[in-house]
Coordinates of C-alpha atoms in Angstrom, one line a residue:
M27 CA 76.0 98.4 88.9
R28 CA 72.7 97.8 90.7
R29 CA 70.5 100.5 92.0
M30 CA 69.3 100.3 95.6
S31 CA 65.8 99.4 94.6
E32 CA 67.0 96.4 92.6
L33 CA 69.0 94.9 95.4
E34 CA 67.3 92.6 97.9
I35 CA 68.8 90.2 100.4
G36 CA 67.0 87.1 101.6
F37 CA 67.0 83.3 101.4
D38 CA 64.7 80.3 101.6
A39 CA 65.3 78.8 105.0
S40 CA 63.8 75.5 103.9
A41 CA 66.3 75.1 101.0
G42 CA 69.2 73.9 103.2
K43 CA 72.3 75.6 104.5
Q44 CA 74.4 75.4 101.3
A45 CA 71.6 76.8 99.1
A46 CA 70.9 79.6 101.6
L47 CA 74.6 80.6 101.8
N48 CA 74.9 80.4 98.0
T49 CA 71.9 82.7 97.6
L50 CA 73.3 85.3 100.1
M51 CA 76.7 85.1 98.3
E52 CA 75.1 85.7 94.9
Q53 CA 73.2 88.7 96.2
I54 CA 76.0 90.5 97.9
M55 CA 78.6 89.6 95.3
G56 CA 76.2 91.1 92.7
S57 CA 76.2 94.4 94.4
Y58 CA 79.1 96.7 93.3
S59 CA 80.6 98.0 96.5
V60 CA 84.1 99.3 95.8
S61 CA 85.1 101.7 98.6
D62 CA 83.0 104.9 98.4
D63 CA 80.2 102.9 96.7
E64 CA 79.0 100.7 99.6
G65 CA 75.8 102.6 100.2
P66 CA 73.4 100.4 98.1
L67 CA 74.7 97.2 99.7
T68 CA 74.5 98.7 103.2
D69 CA 70.9 99.7 102.5
A70 CA 70.0 96.2 101.5
V71 CA 71.9 94.6 104.4
E72 CA 70.1 97.0 106.8
T73 CA 66.7 96.0 105.5
F74 CA 67.6 92.3 105.9
L75 CA 68.9 92.8 109.5
T76 CA 65.9 94.8 110.6
M77 CA 63.6 92.0 109.5
Q78 CA 65.2 89.7 112.1
P79 CA 63.1 90.2 115.3
H80 CA 65.8 89.2 117.7
L81 CA 68.2 91.9 116.5
T82 CA 68.5 95.6 117.4
V83 CA 70.0 97.4 114.4
H84 CA 72.0 100.7 114.5
R85 CA 73.5 102.6 111.6
H86 CA 76.3 105.1 111.5
G87 CA 77.1 106.3 108.0
D88 CA 77.4 103.1 105.9
T89 CA 78.3 100.9 108.9
L90 CA 75.7 98.7 110.5
V91 CA 75.7 97.2 114.1
A92 CA 73.1 94.5 114.9
S93 CA 72.9 93.1 118.4
T94 CA 71.1 90.4 120.3
D95 CA 69.8 90.7 123.8
F96 CA 69.6 87.0 125.0
G97 CA 70.7 88.0 128.5
R98 CA 74.0 86.0 128.2
A99 CA 77.0 86.7 130.5
Q100 CA 79.4 87.3 127.6
R101 CA 79.2 89.0 124.1
V102 CA 81.0 88.0 120.9
I103 CA 81.4 90.4 118.0
L104 CA 81.4 89.2 114.4
A105 CA 82.7 91.8 112.0
G106 CA 83.1 92.0 108.3
H107 CA 83.6 94.9 105.8
L108 CA 81.3 95.4 102.9
D109 CA 83.7 97.3 100.6
T110 CA 86.1 95.8 98.1
V111 CA 89.2 97.0 96.3
P112 CA 88.6 98.3 92.7
V113 CA 87.4 96.0 90.0
I114 CA 89.9 94.5 87.5
D115 CA 87.6 93.0 84.8
N116 CA 86.1 90.8 87.6
F117 CA 82.6 92.2 88.0
P118 CA 79.9 91.1 87.7
P119 CA 80.5 87.7 89.5
K120 CA 79.7 84.3 88.2
W121 CA 79.5 80.7 89.3
L122 CA 82.0 78.4 87.7
E123 CA 81.0 74.8 87.2
P124 CA 83.6 72.0 87.8
G125 CA 86.2 71.9 85.1
D126 CA 85.8 75.5 84.1
P127 CA 89.2 76.8 83.0
L128 CA 88.7 80.0 85.1
I129 CA 89.0 77.8 88.3
R130 CA 92.5 78.1 89.6
E131 CA 94.5 74.9 89.8
D132 CA 95.2 75.4 93.5
V133 CA 91.5 75.9 94.2
A134 CA 90.4 72.9 92.1
A135 CA 93.1 70.7 93.7
G136 CA 91.4 71.0 97.1
H137 CA 87.8 71.2 95.9
E138 CA 87.5 68.7 93.1
G139 CA 84.0 68.5 91.5
E140 CA 82.9 71.7 93.3
R141 CA 81.3 74.9 92.1
V142 CA 83.3 78.1 92.6
I143 CA 82.1 81.7 92.7
W144 CA 84.4 84.0 90.9
G145 CA 84.6 87.8 91.0
R146 CA 85.6 90.8 93.0
G147 CA 85.2 90.4 96.7
A148 CA 84.7 86.6 96.7
T149 CA 87.4 86.0 99.3
D150 CA 87.9 89.5 100.6
M151 CA 85.5 89.3 102.2
K152 CA 82.0 88.7 100.9
G153 CA 82.2 85.0 101.6
S154 CA 82.5 85.8 105.3
D155 CA 79.8 88.5 105.0
A156 CA 77.4 85.9 103.6
V157 CA 78.1 83.5 106.5
M158 CA 77.6 86.3 109.1
L159 CA 74.3 87.3 107.4
Y160 CA 73.2 83.7 107.6
L161 CA 74.1 83.5 111.3
A162 CA 72.4 86.8 112.0
A163 CA 69.2 85.4 110.7
T164 CA 69.3 81.8 112.0
L165 CA 71.4 81.8 115.2
T166 CA 68.8 82.5 117.9
D167 CA 70.0 80.0 120.5
A168 CA 73.6 81.1 121.0
R169 CA 75.3 80.7 124.4
Y170 CA 76.7 84.2 124.0
D171 CA 75.0 87.5 123.1
L172 CA 76.1 88.5 119.6
T173 CA 76.9 91.7 117.8
Y174 CA 77.3 91.7 114.0
V175 CA 79.2 94.6 112.5
F176 CA 79.1 95.2 108.7
Y177 CA 81.3 98.2 107.9
D178 CA 82.5 100.4 105.1
H179 CA 85.8 101.8 103.9
E180 CA 88.1 99.1 105.2
E181 CA 90.2 98.9 102.0
V182 CA 91.3 102.6 102.0
A183 CA 93.0 105.0 104.4
A184 CA 92.3 104.4 108.1
E185 CA 90.6 107.8 108.5
K186 CA 87.7 106.6 106.4
N187 CA 87.2 103.3 108.1
G188 CA 83.6 102.8 109.2
L189 CA 84.4 100.7 112.2
R190 CA 86.8 103.3 113.5
K191 CA 84.1 106.0 113.1
V192 CA 81.6 103.9 115.1
V193 CA 84.1 103.2 117.8
E194 CA 84.7 106.9 118.2
A195 CA 81.0 108.0 118.0
H196 CA 79.3 105.0 119.7
P197 CA 81.7 102.9 121.7
D198 CA 78.9 101.3 123.5
W199 CA 77.7 99.6 120.3
I200 CA 81.0 97.7 120.1
A201 CA 81.3 96.6 123.7
G202 CA 82.1 92.8 124.0
D203 CA 84.4 90.1 125.4
F204 CA 85.8 88.7 122.1
A205 CA 85.7 89.5 118.4
I206 CA 86.1 87.6 115.2
I207 CA 87.0 89.5 112.0
G208 CA 86.0 87.6 108.8
E209 CA 89.2 88.3 106.9
P210 CA 90.0 85.3 104.6
T211 CA 92.0 82.6 106.4
D212 CA 91.0 79.4 104.7
C213 CA 88.7 78.9 107.7
G214 CA 91.6 78.7 110.0
I215 CA 92.6 81.1 112.8
E216 CA 95.2 83.8 112.1
G217 CA 96.1 85.7 115.2
G218 CA 97.0 89.4 115.6
C219 CA 98.2 91.4 112.6
N220 CA 101.2 93.4 111.4
G221 CA 101.0 97.2 111.8
T222 CA 101.3 99.4 108.7
M223 CA 102.5 102.9 108.0
R224 CA 102.8 104.8 104.7
F225 CA 104.8 107.9 104.1
D226 CA 106.6 109.9 101.4
V227 CA 110.4 110.2 101.6
V228 CA 111.1 113.5 99.9
T229 CA 114.2 115.0 98.2
H230 CA 114.5 118.6 97.0
G231 CA 116.6 120.1 94.3
V232 CA 116.7 123.2 92.1
A233 CA 114.9 123.5 88.8
A234 CA 116.8 124.4 85.6
H235 CA 116.7 123.8 81.9
S236 CA 118.0 120.3 81.2
A237 CA 120.4 121.8 78.5
R238 CA 122.1 123.6 81.4
A239 CA 121.7 121.0 84.1
W240 CA 124.6 122.5 86.1
M241 CA 122.4 125.5 86.9
G242 CA 120.1 123.2 88.9
E243 CA 120.1 120.3 91.3
N244 CA 118.4 117.0 90.4
A245 CA 116.0 115.8 93.1
I246 CA 115.4 112.5 91.3
H247 CA 119.1 111.7 91.3
K248 CA 119.1 112.3 95.1
A249 CA 116.4 109.6 95.4
A250 CA 119.0 107.0 94.5
E251 CA 120.1 107.1 98.2
I252 CA 116.6 106.3 99.3
L253 CA 116.4 103.3 97.1
N254 CA 119.8 102.2 98.2
R255 CA 118.7 102.3 101.8
L256 CA 115.6 100.3 101.0
N257 CA 117.6 97.7 99.1
A258 CA 120.0 97.4 102.0
Y259 CA 117.3 97.0 104.7
E260 CA 116.9 93.4 105.9
N261 CA 113.2 92.5 106.5
R262 CA 112.8 90.4 109.6
A263 CA 110.7 87.5 110.7
V264 CA 109.6 88.2 114.3
E265 CA 108.1 85.6 116.7
V266 CA 105.4 87.0 119.0
D267 CA 103.6 84.8 121.4
G268 CA 104.4 81.7 119.4
L269 CA 103.4 83.1 116.0
T270 CA 105.9 84.3 113.4
Y271 CA 105.2 87.6 111.6
Q272 CA 107.1 88.7 108.5
E273 CA 108.0 92.4 108.2
G274 CA 108.3 94.3 105.0
L275 CA 109.7 97.7 104.0
N276 CA 109.0 98.6 100.4
A277 CA 108.8 101.5 98.0
T278 CA 105.4 101.3 96.3
L279 CA 105.2 104.6 94.3
I280 CA 107.7 107.2 93.0
S281 CA 107.0 110.6 91.5
G282 CA 109.0 113.6 90.5
G283 CA 109.6 116.1 87.7
K284 CA 107.5 118.7 86.0
G285 CA 108.6 118.5 82.4
T286 CA 110.7 116.4 80.0
N287 CA 113.4 119.2 79.7
V288 CA 113.3 120.5 83.3
I289 CA 115.7 119.4 86.0
P290 CA 113.3 118.2 88.8
D291 CA 113.2 120.1 92.0
E292 CA 111.3 117.5 94.0
C293 CA 111.0 113.7 94.1
R294 CA 108.8 111.6 96.4
V295 CA 109.3 107.9 97.1
H296 CA 106.2 106.4 98.7
V297 CA 107.2 103.8 101.3
N298 CA 105.0 101.2 103.1
Y299 CA 106.4 99.6 106.3
R300 CA 104.6 96.5 107.6
F301 CA 105.8 95.9 111.2
A302 CA 105.4 93.0 113.6
P303 CA 103.4 93.3 116.8
D304 CA 106.5 93.2 119.0
K305 CA 106.6 97.0 118.6
T306 CA 104.2 99.9 119.0
L307 CA 103.3 102.4 116.3
A308 CA 105.6 104.9 118.0
E309 CA 108.5 102.4 118.1
A310 CA 108.0 101.4 114.5
K311 CA 108.0 105.1 113.5
A312 CA 111.2 105.7 115.4
L313 CA 112.9 102.9 113.5
M314 CA 112.0 104.6 110.2
I315 CA 112.4 108.4 111.0
G316 CA 113.9 108.7 114.5
V317 CA 112.5 110.3 117.6
G318 CA 111.2 113.8 117.7
A319 CA 110.9 114.2 114.0
G320 CA 107.4 115.7 114.4
A321 CA 106.0 114.0 111.3
E322 CA 102.3 113.3 111.9
L323 CA 99.3 112.6 109.7
G324 CA 98.2 115.9 108.1
N325 CA 101.0 118.2 109.3
G326 CA 103.2 118.2 106.2
E327 CA 106.8 117.5 105.7
H328 CA 109.4 117.1 108.5
M329 CA 113.0 116.1 108.5
A330 CA 113.8 112.6 109.8
T331 CA 116.1 112.8 112.8
G332 CA 117.2 109.2 112.7
G333 CA 116.2 105.7 111.6
V334 CA 116.4 104.3 108.1
F335 CA 115.6 107.6 106.4
A336 CA 117.6 110.0 108.6
G337 CA 118.3 113.3 106.8
F338 CA 115.4 113.1 104.3
G339 CA 112.1 114.9 104.4
I340 CA 109.1 112.8 105.6
E341 CA 105.4 113.3 105.1
M342 CA 103.2 110.8 106.8
K343 CA 100.2 109.5 104.8
D344 CA 98.6 106.7 106.8
E345 CA 99.3 104.6 110.0
S346 CA 97.7 101.8 111.9
P347 CA 99.0 99.9 114.9
S348 CA 99.8 96.2 115.0
A349 CA 98.0 93.7 117.3
R350 CA 99.4 90.8 119.3
P351 CA 97.9 87.4 118.7
G352 CA 95.4 87.6 121.7
L353 CA 95.1 83.8 121.8
N354 CA 95.5 83.5 125.5
S355 CA 91.9 84.5 126.4
P356 CA 89.6 81.6 127.3
L357 CA 87.2 82.4 124.4
A358 CA 90.1 82.4 121.9
A359 CA 91.5 79.2 123.3
S360 CA 88.2 77.4 123.0
L361 CA 87.8 78.5 119.4
V362 CA 91.4 77.5 118.6
D363 CA 90.7 74.0 120.0
L364 CA 87.5 73.6 117.9
V365 CA 89.1 74.8 114.7
R366 CA 92.1 72.5 115.3
D367 CA 89.9 69.5 116.0
R368 CA 87.7 70.1 112.9
T369 CA 90.4 71.2 110.3
G370 CA 93.7 70.1 111.8
R371 CA 95.0 73.7 111.5
D372 CA 97.0 75.4 114.1
P373 CA 96.8 79.2 114.4
L374 CA 99.0 81.3 112.1
A375 CA 100.1 84.9 112.1
K376 CA 98.1 87.4 110.1
L377 CA 100.7 89.1 107.9
G378 CA 98.5 91.9 106.6
W379 CA 96.8 94.6 108.7
T380 CA 93.3 94.0 109.9
D381 CA 90.8 95.5 112.3
V382 CA 91.8 93.1 115.1
A383 CA 94.2 96.0 115.9
R384 CA 91.2 98.2 116.5
F385 CA 89.7 95.8 118.9
A386 CA 93.1 95.3 120.6
I387 CA 93.1 99.1 121.4
L388 CA 89.7 98.6 123.0
G389 CA 91.0 95.8 125.1
I390 CA 88.9 93.2 123.3
P391 CA 90.7 90.0 122.3
A392 CA 90.2 89.3 118.6
V393 CA 91.2 86.8 115.9
N394 CA 90.8 86.6 112.1
L395 CA 88.7 83.7 110.8
G396 CA 87.1 83.7 107.4
A397 CA 86.2 81.9 104.2
G398 CA 88.6 81.8 101.3
S399 CA 92.3 81.9 100.8
P400 CA 94.2 85.0 101.9
L401 CA 96.5 84.5 99.0
L402 CA 93.6 85.3 96.6
A403 CA 92.6 88.6 98.2
H404 CA 92.7 91.5 95.7
K405 CA 93.7 89.2 92.8
H406 CA 92.0 89.6 89.4
D407 CA 90.8 86.0 89.6
E408 CA 89.5 86.1 93.2
Q409 CA 87.3 83.1 93.8
L410 CA 85.8 81.0 96.5
P411 CA 84.7 77.3 96.6
E412 CA 81.1 77.0 97.9
S413 CA 82.0 74.5 100.6
D414 CA 84.1 77.2 102.4
L415 CA 80.8 78.9 103.2
V416 CA 79.4 75.9 104.9
L417 CA 82.7 75.1 106.7
M418 CA 82.9 78.6 108.2
A419 CA 79.2 78.5 109.1
D420 CA 79.5 75.1 110.8
L421 CA 82.6 76.2 112.8
L422 CA 81.0 79.3 114.1
E423 CA 77.5 77.8 114.7
D424 CA 79.0 74.9 116.7
W425 CA 81.3 77.2 118.7
L426 CA 78.7 79.8 119.4
R427 CA 76.2 77.2 120.5

């Protein structure tokens, strides 16, 4: 892990675009920035941004907002998170030369003879961060005013999200007409996003010695009905404004019991529901736990009054709304046309949750567009071919000019 004093961000503008982007990528990839440890990288990015005379830089916590004042009629926001999920033997990063066995077959197939950067955060989403830093330094003749947002704590609970905190504390910093989130999309456009909620479904029993189990009531056995309901639930594909979103309802954790010879008096099944943008957060919650259950973040356990888990205790843990595609705005339509012309790719639905939902709440149309494959996000062999950096930079430069 690098100390703040050891991390510097910068590039030689005369070396060419690919070299400049590679240098930025090396620098930010080499900074350990798992959620809660973004500070040193934020410090270095702040220093880099304040060196650009055309930018006004603000900081709130470990989130940076850098804006131009070109006097343009419209403003575009480019946002990327600096944090990563935890490391899985994939830090520090390294460049892989063509033919290296660590290069995935699917990556090599589309990028023959090309170097690949390997390591935590390569696709999610330091490749896009590197492009945005490059644009922040070089794009001084855009036809829109620009706001760059580099934020912390995207990969953890919504309450920690740095963009959320800035929106609440300084909404004027995030004003704009259109936003691009640099989530990995293979440099295509992915519209909207699924919403997400996480909650514990709770069963209760009576503790007893396992040698006299009839004196107790087994909470873990009661959880069988929760699993049966999950297995019986049919996840749907939902079309919204021409894009198809896949929903998912899954148990992701289970816990219960206090000893190997004790009948458990409580069991918790942690459930994650990913819901399409045809429904609001309230509507999605009603499908899971009914109306009027009273279960909200931070207020403990409440009984589900209806829905999939009717009759069980529910404790909410996290929730974020979905976002509709937002492709009907003129700015979105022009970007879709340019990406289609250059890459042949039509827009797709973003199946995960992203901060486009946060911009949707603000009434700002937003799309996901970033370097790297979304299928490699969070994987142990996360990697990015270097040409993706140039492709994303070229698309955004040409559209913004």
